[in-house]
mmCIF file of C-alpha atoms in Angstrom:
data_model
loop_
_atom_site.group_PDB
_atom_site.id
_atom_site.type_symbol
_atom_site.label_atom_id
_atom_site.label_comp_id
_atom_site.label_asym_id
_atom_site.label_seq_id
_atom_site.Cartn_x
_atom_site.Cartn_y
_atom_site.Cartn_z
ATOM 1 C CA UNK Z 1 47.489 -16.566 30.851
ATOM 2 C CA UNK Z 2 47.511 -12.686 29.372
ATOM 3 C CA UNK Z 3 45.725 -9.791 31.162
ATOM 4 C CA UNK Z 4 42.531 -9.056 30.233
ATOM 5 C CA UNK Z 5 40.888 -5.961 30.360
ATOM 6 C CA UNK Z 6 37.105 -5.086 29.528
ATOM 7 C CA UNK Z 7 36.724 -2.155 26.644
ATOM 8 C CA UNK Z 8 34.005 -0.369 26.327
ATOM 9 C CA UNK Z 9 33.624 1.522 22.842
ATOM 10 C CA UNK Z 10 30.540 3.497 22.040
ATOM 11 C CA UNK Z 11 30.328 3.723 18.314
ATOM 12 C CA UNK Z 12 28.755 4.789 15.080
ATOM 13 C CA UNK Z 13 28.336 2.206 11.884
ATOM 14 C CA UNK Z 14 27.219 3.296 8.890
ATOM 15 C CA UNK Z 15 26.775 -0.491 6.588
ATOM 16 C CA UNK Z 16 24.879 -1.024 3.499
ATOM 17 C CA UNK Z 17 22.985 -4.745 3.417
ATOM 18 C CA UNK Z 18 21.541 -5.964 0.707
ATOM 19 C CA UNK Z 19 18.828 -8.948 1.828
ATOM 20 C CA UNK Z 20 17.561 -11.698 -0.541
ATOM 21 C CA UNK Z 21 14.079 -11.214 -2.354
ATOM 22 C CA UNK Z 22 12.249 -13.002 0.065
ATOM 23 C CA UNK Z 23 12.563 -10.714 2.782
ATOM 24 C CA UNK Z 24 11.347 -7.553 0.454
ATOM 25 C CA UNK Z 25 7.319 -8.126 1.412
ATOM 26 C CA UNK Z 26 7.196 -9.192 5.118
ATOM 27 C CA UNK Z 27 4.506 -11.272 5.593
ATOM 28 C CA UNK Z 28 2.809 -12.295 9.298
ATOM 29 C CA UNK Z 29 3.945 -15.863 9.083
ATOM 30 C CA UNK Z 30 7.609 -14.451 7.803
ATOM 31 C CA UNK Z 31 8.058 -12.243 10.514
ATOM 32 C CA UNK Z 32 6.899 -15.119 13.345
ATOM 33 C CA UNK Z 33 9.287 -17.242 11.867
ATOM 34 C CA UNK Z 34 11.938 -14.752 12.473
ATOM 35 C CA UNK Z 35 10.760 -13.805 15.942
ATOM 36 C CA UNK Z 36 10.831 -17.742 17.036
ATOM 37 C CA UNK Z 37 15.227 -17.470 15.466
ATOM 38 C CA UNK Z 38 15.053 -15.474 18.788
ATOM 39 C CA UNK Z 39 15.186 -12.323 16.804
ATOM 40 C CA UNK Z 40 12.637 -9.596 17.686
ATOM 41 C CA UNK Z 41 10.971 -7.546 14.783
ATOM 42 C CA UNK Z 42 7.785 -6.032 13.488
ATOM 43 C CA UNK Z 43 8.988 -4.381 9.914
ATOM 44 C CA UNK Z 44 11.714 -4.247 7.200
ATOM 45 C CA UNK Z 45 13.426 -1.715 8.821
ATOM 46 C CA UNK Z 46 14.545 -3.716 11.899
ATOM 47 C CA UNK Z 47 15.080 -6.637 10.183
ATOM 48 C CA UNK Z 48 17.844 -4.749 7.639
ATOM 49 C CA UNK Z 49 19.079 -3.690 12.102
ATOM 50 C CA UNK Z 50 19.005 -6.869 13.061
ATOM 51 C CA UNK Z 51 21.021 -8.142 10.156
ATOM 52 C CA UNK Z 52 23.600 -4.957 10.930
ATOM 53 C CA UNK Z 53 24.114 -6.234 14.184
ATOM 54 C CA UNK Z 54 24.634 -9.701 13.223
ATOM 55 C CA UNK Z 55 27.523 -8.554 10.973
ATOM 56 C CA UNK Z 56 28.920 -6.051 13.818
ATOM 57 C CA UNK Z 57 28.598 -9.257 16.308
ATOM 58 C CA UNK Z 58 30.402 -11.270 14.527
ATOM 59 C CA UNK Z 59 27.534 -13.824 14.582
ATOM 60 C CA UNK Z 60 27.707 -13.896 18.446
ATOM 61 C CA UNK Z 61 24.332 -15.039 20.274
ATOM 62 C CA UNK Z 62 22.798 -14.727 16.843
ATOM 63 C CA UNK Z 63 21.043 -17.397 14.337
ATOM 64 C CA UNK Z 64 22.841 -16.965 10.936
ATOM 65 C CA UNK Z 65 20.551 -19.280 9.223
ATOM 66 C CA UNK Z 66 17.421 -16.529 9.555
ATOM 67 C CA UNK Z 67 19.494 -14.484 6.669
ATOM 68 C CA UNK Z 68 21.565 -17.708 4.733
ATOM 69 C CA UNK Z 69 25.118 -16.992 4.242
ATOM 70 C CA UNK Z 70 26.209 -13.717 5.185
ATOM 71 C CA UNK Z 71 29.478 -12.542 2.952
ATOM 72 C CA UNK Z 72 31.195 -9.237 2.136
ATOM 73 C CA UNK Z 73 30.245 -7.609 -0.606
ATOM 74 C CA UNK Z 74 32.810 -7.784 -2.991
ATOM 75 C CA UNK Z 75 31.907 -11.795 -2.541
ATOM 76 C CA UNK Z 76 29.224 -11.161 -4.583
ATOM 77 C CA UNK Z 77 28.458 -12.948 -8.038
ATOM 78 C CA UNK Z 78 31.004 -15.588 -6.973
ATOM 79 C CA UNK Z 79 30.542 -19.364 -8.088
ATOM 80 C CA UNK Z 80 30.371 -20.563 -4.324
ATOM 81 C CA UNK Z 81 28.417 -17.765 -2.956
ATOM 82 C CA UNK Z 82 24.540 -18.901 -3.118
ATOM 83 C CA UNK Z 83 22.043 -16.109 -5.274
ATOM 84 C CA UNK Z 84 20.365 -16.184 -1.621
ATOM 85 C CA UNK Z 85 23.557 -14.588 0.289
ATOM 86 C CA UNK Z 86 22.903 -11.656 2.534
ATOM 87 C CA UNK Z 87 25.569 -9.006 1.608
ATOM 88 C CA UNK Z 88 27.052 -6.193 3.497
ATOM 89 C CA UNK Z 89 29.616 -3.685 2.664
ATOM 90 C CA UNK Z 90 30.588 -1.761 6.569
ATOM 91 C CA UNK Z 91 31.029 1.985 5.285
ATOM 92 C CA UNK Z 92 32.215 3.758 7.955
ATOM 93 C CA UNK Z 93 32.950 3.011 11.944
ATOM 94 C CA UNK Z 94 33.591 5.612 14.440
ATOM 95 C CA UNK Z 95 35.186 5.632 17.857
ATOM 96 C CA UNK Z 96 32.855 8.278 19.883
ATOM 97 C CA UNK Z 97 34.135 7.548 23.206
ATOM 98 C CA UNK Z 98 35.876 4.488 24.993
ATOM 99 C CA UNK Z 99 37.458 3.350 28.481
ATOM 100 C CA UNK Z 100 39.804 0.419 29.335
ATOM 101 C CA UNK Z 101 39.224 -0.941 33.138
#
């Protein structure tokens, strides 16, 4: 056993994603079928946030298969990466403020 400790980090992300074509016109029945991946959004905008967060969580609580295969990057144009990939490149993160307890 180790010693665990929450951390609590507030930060700022600044990430570039780059979506497959089918997500560039959002219709009704698209965004429903999103909605029921227990994701929650209304536009473009907060889809392209909701795929952020799925990067910044790791995947955690989330439903990968709503965006295919999510990949760095400097993945792209590779043999084994599918045309379909979701692609992020994280810019920046910064620390604002934390606390260990």
């Amino acid at each position: 056993m180790g010693i665990k400790k929450r951390v609590t980090l507030t930060v700022e992300v600044e990430m570039d994603i780059e979506l497959d074509e089918e997500f560039s016109n959002l219709s009704p029945e698209l965004i429903k079928d999103i909605n029921s991946c227990g994701y929650s959004i209304s536009s473009s905008d907060e889809l392209y946030v909701a795929a952020a967060k799925l990067v910044l969580n790791g995947g955690q609580n989330s439903a990968w298969d709503v965006f295919g295969l999510v990949t760095p990057y400097w993945n792209k144009g590779r043999e084994s990466i599918p045309d379909s990939s979701t692609f992020f490149d994280r810019i920046d993160l910064h620390v604002e403020d934390w606390e260990v307890v």
